[in-house]
């Protein structure tokens, strides 16, 4: 158990709908990250928040948005869903916000999203 | 930009065989290197890491040495078990990421199957 908690674990929704994925980081971690894992794209970094502020942005679509709240939990909002958005969405957390310093990132078990 | 290249899978071995999964990287800065493992139906777990050249990361019998001269971080285990069957991801994190954020760049993953 990494200590990163994600809900829901599984979600099935229709095209055009909007969903919200929730993440609680490990105790004491200030950074939250969102990754998407799909068969064709592999593991893709979406976005990072550090202590409530956006710190780094990856291949996140405009239809997607995220935020980190004062209690440090984070939400990923996915709207106007398409079939291609079906994927496993990981949340991860780390103590610091800086890369390359061995700042270890710990992953949750993911939220499986199926768009039908 | 940064990139990670892993050997293609699946890799199928008999129990107690020696394992090597090759990983090479391209980075503009001074990356930290990681191996993550994903067991069937589960999230990503950190297996081991190395933060500077010549460091050796080790955990659960797995080892990898950070080789700057060959830009490699190959994963090895002397005697695999059926329970090691999983997908293994090599990843890097670069401290020179613009804006000071953190981002893991992943390889495509290598599936390992260990048979009795």
mmCIF file of C-alpha atoms in Angstrom:
data_model
loop_
_atom_site.group_PDB
_atom_site.id
_atom_site.type_symbol
_atom_site.label_atom_id
_atom_site.label_comp_id
_atom_site.label_asym_id
_atom_site.label_seq_id
_atom_site.Cartn_x
_atom_site.Cartn_y
_atom_site.Cartn_z
ATOM 1 C CA UNK A 1 0.000 0.000 0.000
ATOM 2 C CA UNK A 2 1.603 3.240 -1.204
ATOM 3 C CA UNK A 3 -0.585 5.492 0.933
ATOM 4 C CA UNK A 4 -2.043 7.257 -2.117
ATOM 5 C CA UNK A 5 -5.805 6.772 -2.243
ATOM 6 C CA UNK A 6 -7.871 7.080 -5.396
ATOM 7 C CA UNK A 7 -11.615 6.935 -5.894
ATOM 8 C CA UNK A 8 -13.506 5.543 -7.659
ATOM 9 C CA UNK A 9 -11.613 2.400 -8.621
ATOM 10 C CA UNK A 10 -13.847 1.717 -11.601
ATOM 11 C CA UNK A 11 -16.144 3.993 -13.556
ATOM 12 C CA UNK A 12 -18.249 3.408 -16.648
ATOM 13 C CA UNK A 13 -19.826 6.384 -18.346
ATOM 14 C CA UNK A 14 -21.211 7.436 -21.712
ATOM 15 C CA UNK A 15 -19.632 9.619 -24.356
ATOM 16 C CA UNK A 16 -20.170 13.314 -23.806
ATOM 17 C CA UNK A 17 -20.415 12.968 -20.047
ATOM 18 C CA UNK A 18 -18.232 14.471 -17.329
ATOM 19 C CA UNK A 19 -16.538 12.632 -14.472
ATOM 20 C CA UNK A 20 -14.408 13.566 -11.500
ATOM 21 C CA UNK A 21 -11.597 11.422 -10.155
ATOM 22 C CA UNK A 22 -10.409 12.019 -6.630
ATOM 23 C CA UNK A 23 -7.027 11.520 -5.008
ATOM 24 C CA UNK A 24 -5.662 11.767 -1.484
ATOM 25 C CA UNK A 25 -1.874 11.932 -1.346
ATOM 26 C CA UNK A 26 0.352 10.244 1.194
ATOM 27 C CA UNK A 27 0.474 11.955 4.527
ATOM 28 C CA UNK A 28 3.018 14.768 4.385
ATOM 29 C CA UNK A 29 3.303 14.842 0.592
ATOM 30 C CA UNK A 30 2.806 18.249 -1.003
ATOM 31 C CA UNK A 31 2.945 17.262 -4.664
ATOM 32 C CA UNK A 32 0.191 15.488 -6.532
ATOM 33 C CA UNK A 33 0.519 14.150 -10.060
ATOM 34 C CA UNK A 34 -1.904 12.735 -12.580
ATOM 35 C CA UNK A 35 -0.930 10.164 -15.201
ATOM 36 C CA UNK A 36 -2.916 8.397 -17.882
ATOM 37 C CA UNK A 37 -2.144 4.823 -18.904
ATOM 38 C CA UNK A 38 -3.605 3.511 -22.142
ATOM 39 C CA UNK A 39 -2.658 0.679 -24.462
ATOM 40 C CA UNK A 40 -1.739 2.927 -27.354
ATOM 41 C CA UNK A 41 -0.107 5.843 -25.496
ATOM 42 C CA UNK A 42 1.513 4.074 -22.574
ATOM 43 C CA UNK A 43 2.050 6.082 -19.410
ATOM 44 C CA UNK A 44 1.567 9.778 -20.043
ATOM 45 C CA UNK A 45 2.135 12.578 -17.563
ATOM 46 C CA UNK A 46 -0.824 14.927 -17.370
ATOM 47 C CA UNK A 47 -0.195 17.500 -14.675
ATOM 48 C CA UNK A 48 1.504 18.214 -11.341
ATOM 49 C CA UNK A 49 0.378 20.350 -8.445
ATOM 50 C CA UNK A 50 2.570 21.412 -5.582
ATOM 51 C CA UNK A 51 1.001 22.790 -2.431
ATOM 52 C CA UNK A 52 -2.071 23.960 -4.305
ATOM 53 C CA UNK A 53 -0.394 25.462 -7.331
ATOM 54 C CA UNK A 54 0.176 24.036 -10.777
ATOM 55 C CA UNK A 55 3.856 23.144 -11.107
ATOM 56 C CA UNK A 56 4.208 21.209 -14.361
ATOM 57 C CA UNK A 57 1.959 20.391 -17.264
ATOM 58 C CA UNK A 58 2.155 17.518 -19.690
ATOM 59 C CA UNK A 59 -0.118 16.165 -22.378
ATOM 60 C CA UNK A 60 -3.352 17.170 -20.744
ATOM 61 C CA UNK A 61 -6.262 17.857 -23.054
ATOM 62 C CA UNK A 62 -8.222 21.082 -22.775
ATOM 63 C CA UNK A 63 -11.283 18.997 -21.895
ATOM 64 C CA UNK A 64 -9.458 17.875 -18.766
ATOM 65 C CA UNK A 65 -8.712 19.983 -15.728
ATOM 66 C CA UNK A 66 -7.328 19.402 -12.288
ATOM 67 C CA UNK A 67 -6.936 21.176 -9.014
ATOM 68 C CA UNK A 68 -5.382 20.663 -5.622
ATOM 69 C CA UNK A 69 -7.308 21.805 -2.576
ATOM 70 C CA UNK A 70 -6.014 23.337 0.671
ATOM 71 C CA UNK A 71 -6.146 19.936 2.370
ATOM 72 C CA UNK A 72 -3.880 18.743 -0.487
ATOM 73 C CA UNK A 73 -6.294 16.290 -2.018
ATOM 74 C CA UNK A 74 -6.724 16.616 -5.760
ATOM 75 C CA UNK A 75 -9.418 16.118 -8.339
ATOM 76 C CA UNK A 76 -9.126 15.427 -12.050
ATOM 77 C CA UNK A 77 -12.142 16.511 -14.059
ATOM 78 C CA UNK A 78 -12.716 14.917 -17.448
ATOM 79 C CA UNK A 79 -15.446 16.406 -19.623
ATOM 80 C CA UNK A 80 -17.008 15.814 -23.040
ATOM 81 C CA UNK A 81 -15.724 12.298 -22.778
ATOM 82 C CA UNK A 82 -14.777 10.351 -25.873
ATOM 83 C CA UNK A 83 -14.223 6.644 -26.392
ATOM 84 C CA UNK A 84 -10.483 7.299 -26.594
ATOM 85 C CA UNK A 85 -10.449 8.641 -23.049
ATOM 86 C CA UNK A 86 -10.950 5.125 -21.732
ATOM 87 C CA UNK A 87 -7.827 4.457 -19.697
ATOM 88 C CA UNK A 88 -6.367 3.875 -16.277
ATOM 89 C CA UNK A 89 -5.789 7.185 -14.518
ATOM 90 C CA UNK A 90 -3.138 7.233 -11.841
ATOM 91 C CA UNK A 91 -2.663 9.719 -9.115
ATOM 92 C CA UNK A 92 0.727 9.929 -7.467
ATOM 93 C CA UNK A 93 2.343 12.010 -4.762
ATOM 94 C CA UNK A 94 5.734 13.037 -3.452
ATOM 95 C CA UNK A 95 7.127 15.158 -0.672
ATOM 96 C CA UNK A 96 8.794 17.767 -2.835
ATOM 97 C CA UNK A 97 8.057 19.342 -6.145
ATOM 98 C CA UNK A 98 11.461 19.234 -7.783
ATOM 99 C CA UNK A 99 12.581 16.603 -10.225
ATOM 100 C CA UNK A 100 15.867 14.765 -10.517
ATOM 101 C CA UNK A 101 16.741 14.810 -6.831
ATOM 102 C CA UNK A 102 15.540 11.315 -6.028
ATOM 103 C CA UNK A 103 12.265 12.855 -4.956
ATOM 104 C CA UNK A 104 10.391 9.583 -5.090
ATOM 105 C CA UNK A 105 6.924 9.547 -6.583
ATOM 106 C CA UNK A 106 4.447 7.041 -5.134
ATOM 107 C CA UNK A 107 1.462 5.890 -7.151
ATOM 108 C CA UNK A 108 -2.061 4.990 -6.215
ATOM 109 C CA UNK A 109 -3.830 1.939 -7.615
ATOM 110 C CA UNK A 110 -5.561 3.944 -10.297
ATOM 111 C CA UNK A 111 -9.080 4.665 -11.465
ATOM 112 C CA UNK A 112 -10.288 2.616 -14.398
ATOM 113 C CA UNK A 113 -12.423 4.745 -16.693
ATOM 114 C CA UNK A 114 -14.452 3.126 -19.424
ATOM 115 C CA UNK A 115 -16.314 5.367 -21.847
ATOM 116 C CA UNK A 116 -19.063 3.626 -23.802
ATOM 117 C CA UNK B 1 13.560 16.109 -24.879
ATOM 118 C CA UNK B 2 13.880 13.276 -22.398
ATOM 119 C CA UNK B 3 13.103 9.723 -23.415
ATOM 120 C CA UNK B 4 13.415 6.174 -22.129
ATOM 121 C CA UNK B 5 13.799 3.095 -24.300
ATOM 122 C CA UNK B 6 13.136 -0.393 -22.970
ATOM 123 C CA UNK B 7 13.523 -3.784 -24.544
ATOM 124 C CA UNK B 8 10.400 -5.178 -26.109
ATOM 125 C CA UNK B 9 8.455 -7.859 -24.357
ATOM 126 C CA UNK B 10 7.049 -10.173 -23.417
ATOM 127 C CA UNK B 11 10.044 -11.835 -21.843
ATOM 128 C CA UNK B 12 9.345 -15.433 -20.839
ATOM 129 C CA UNK B 13 11.675 -17.197 -18.415
ATOM 130 C CA UNK B 14 11.715 -20.352 -16.395
ATOM 131 C CA UNK B 15 11.759 -20.075 -12.624
ATOM 132 C CA UNK B 16 15.284 -19.510 -11.224
ATOM 133 C CA UNK B 17 16.552 -18.111 -14.524
ATOM 134 C CA UNK B 18 18.624 -14.913 -14.717
ATOM 135 C CA UNK B 19 16.776 -11.788 -15.742
ATOM 136 C CA UNK B 20 17.992 -8.734 -17.605
ATOM 137 C CA UNK B 21 15.671 -6.020 -18.859
ATOM 138 C CA UNK B 22 17.509 -3.367 -20.819
ATOM 139 C CA UNK B 23 16.808 0.323 -20.359
ATOM 140 C CA UNK B 24 18.563 3.272 -21.965
ATOM 141 C CA UNK B 25 17.739 6.918 -21.625
ATOM 142 C CA UNK B 26 18.191 10.310 -23.197
ATOM 143 C CA UNK B 27 18.142 13.340 -20.947
ATOM 144 C CA UNK B 28 19.308 16.920 -21.211
ATOM 145 C CA UNK B 29 20.101 17.292 -17.532
ATOM 146 C CA UNK B 30 21.049 15.102 -14.595
ATOM 147 C CA UNK B 31 18.269 12.589 -14.188
ATOM 148 C CA UNK B 32 17.341 10.284 -11.401
ATOM 149 C CA UNK B 33 16.436 6.816 -12.629
ATOM 150 C CA UNK B 34 13.721 4.470 -11.437
ATOM 151 C CA UNK B 35 12.245 1.062 -12.009
ATOM 152 C CA UNK B 36 8.554 0.639 -11.293
ATOM 153 C CA UNK B 37 6.632 -2.628 -11.375
ATOM 154 C CA UNK B 38 2.972 -3.204 -12.149
ATOM 155 C CA UNK B 39 1.519 -6.533 -11.062
ATOM 156 C CA UNK B 40 -1.631 -7.742 -12.836
ATOM 157 C CA UNK B 41 -4.628 -5.594 -11.921
ATOM 158 C CA UNK B 42 -2.617 -3.345 -9.623
ATOM 159 C CA UNK B 43 -1.036 0.093 -9.616
ATOM 160 C CA UNK B 44 2.588 1.084 -10.078
ATOM 161 C CA UNK B 45 5.003 0.265 -7.295
ATOM 162 C CA UNK B 46 8.473 1.698 -6.963
ATOM 163 C CA UNK B 47 10.970 -1.141 -7.225
ATOM 164 C CA UNK B 48 14.277 0.701 -6.976
ATOM 165 C CA UNK B 49 15.988 3.964 -7.800
ATOM 166 C CA UNK B 50 19.377 5.600 -8.351
ATOM 167 C CA UNK B 51 20.034 9.312 -8.202
ATOM 168 C CA UNK B 52 23.540 9.714 -9.611
ATOM 169 C CA UNK B 53 26.098 8.032 -11.809
ATOM 170 C CA UNK B 54 27.444 4.683 -10.554
ATOM 171 C CA UNK B 55 24.730 4.391 -7.904
ATOM 172 C CA UNK B 56 23.240 0.927 -7.589
ATOM 173 C CA UNK B 57 19.610 0.578 -6.630
ATOM 174 C CA UNK B 58 18.446 -2.724 -5.181
ATOM 175 C CA UNK B 59 15.294 -4.242 -3.751
ATOM 176 C CA UNK B 60 13.742 -7.726 -3.480
ATOM 177 C CA UNK B 61 16.725 -9.288 -5.264
ATOM 178 C CA UNK B 62 16.517 -6.860 -8.183
ATOM 179 C CA UNK B 63 19.425 -4.548 -9.001
ATOM 180 C CA UNK B 64 20.168 -1.767 -11.459
ATOM 181 C CA UNK B 65 23.274 0.390 -11.841
ATOM 182 C CA UNK B 66 23.176 3.961 -13.148
ATOM 183 C CA UNK B 67 25.686 4.002 -16.037
ATOM 184 C CA UNK B 68 26.196 7.520 -17.289
ATOM 185 C CA UNK B 69 28.779 6.547 -19.911
ATOM 186 C CA UNK B 70 26.330 4.216 -21.637
ATOM 187 C CA UNK B 71 23.164 6.094 -20.520
ATOM 188 C CA UNK B 72 21.738 2.846 -19.234
ATOM 189 C CA UNK B 73 19.931 1.476 -16.198
ATOM 190 C CA UNK B 74 19.443 -2.230 -16.868
ATOM 191 C CA UNK B 75 17.367 -4.249 -14.421
ATOM 192 C CA UNK B 76 18.769 -7.609 -13.274
ATOM 193 C CA UNK B 77 17.776 -10.427 -10.973
ATOM 194 C CA UNK B 78 19.776 -13.548 -10.413
ATOM 195 C CA UNK B 79 16.901 -15.988 -9.924
ATOM 196 C CA UNK B 80 13.353 -15.078 -10.878
ATOM 197 C CA UNK B 81 10.212 -16.513 -9.331
ATOM 198 C CA UNK B 82 6.713 -16.980 -10.703
ATOM 199 C CA UNK B 83 5.623 -14.159 -8.393
ATOM 200 C CA UNK B 84 7.896 -11.752 -10.312
ATOM 201 C CA UNK B 85 5.566 -11.948 -13.314
ATOM 202 C CA UNK B 86 4.563 -8.347 -13.971
ATOM 203 C CA UNK B 87 5.205 -5.375 -16.232
ATOM 204 C CA UNK B 88 8.384 -3.458 -15.471
ATOM 205 C CA UNK B 89 8.768 0.233 -16.314
ATOM 206 C CA UNK B 90 11.982 2.180 -16.481
ATOM 207 C CA UNK B 91 11.597 5.906 -15.813
ATOM 208 C CA UNK B 92 13.601 9.066 -15.354
ATOM 209 C CA UNK B 93 13.106 12.341 -13.567
ATOM 210 C CA UNK B 94 15.122 15.377 -14.579
ATOM 211 C CA UNK B 95 15.908 18.218 -12.186
ATOM 212 C CA UNK B 96 16.254 20.643 -15.067
ATOM 213 C CA UNK B 97 12.570 20.504 -15.914
ATOM 214 C CA UNK B 98 11.468 23.999 -16.802
ATOM 215 C CA UNK B 99 9.638 25.678 -13.958
ATOM 216 C CA UNK B 100 11.155 23.397 -11.374
ATOM 217 C CA UNK B 101 8.483 20.770 -11.559
ATOM 218 C CA UNK B 102 8.818 17.034 -11.450
ATOM 219 C CA UNK B 103 7.842 14.673 -14.205
ATOM 220 C CA UNK B 104 8.529 11.011 -14.704
ATOM 221 C CA UNK B 105 9.217 9.992 -18.263
ATOM 222 C CA UNK B 106 8.423 6.309 -18.683
ATOM 223 C CA UNK B 107 9.520 3.651 -21.073
ATOM 224 C CA UNK B 108 6.887 1.524 -22.763
ATOM 225 C CA UNK B 109 7.151 -1.238 -20.190
ATOM 226 C CA UNK B 110 8.414 -4.819 -20.484
ATOM 227 C CA UNK B 111 6.134 -7.680 -19.597
ATOM 228 C CA UNK B 112 7.839 -10.522 -17.746
ATOM 229 C CA UNK B 113 6.308 -13.992 -17.560
ATOM 230 C CA UNK B 114 7.948 -16.543 -15.319
ATOM 231 C CA UNK B 115 6.927 -20.174 -15.729
ATOM 232 C CA UNK B 116 7.507 -23.198 -13.530
#
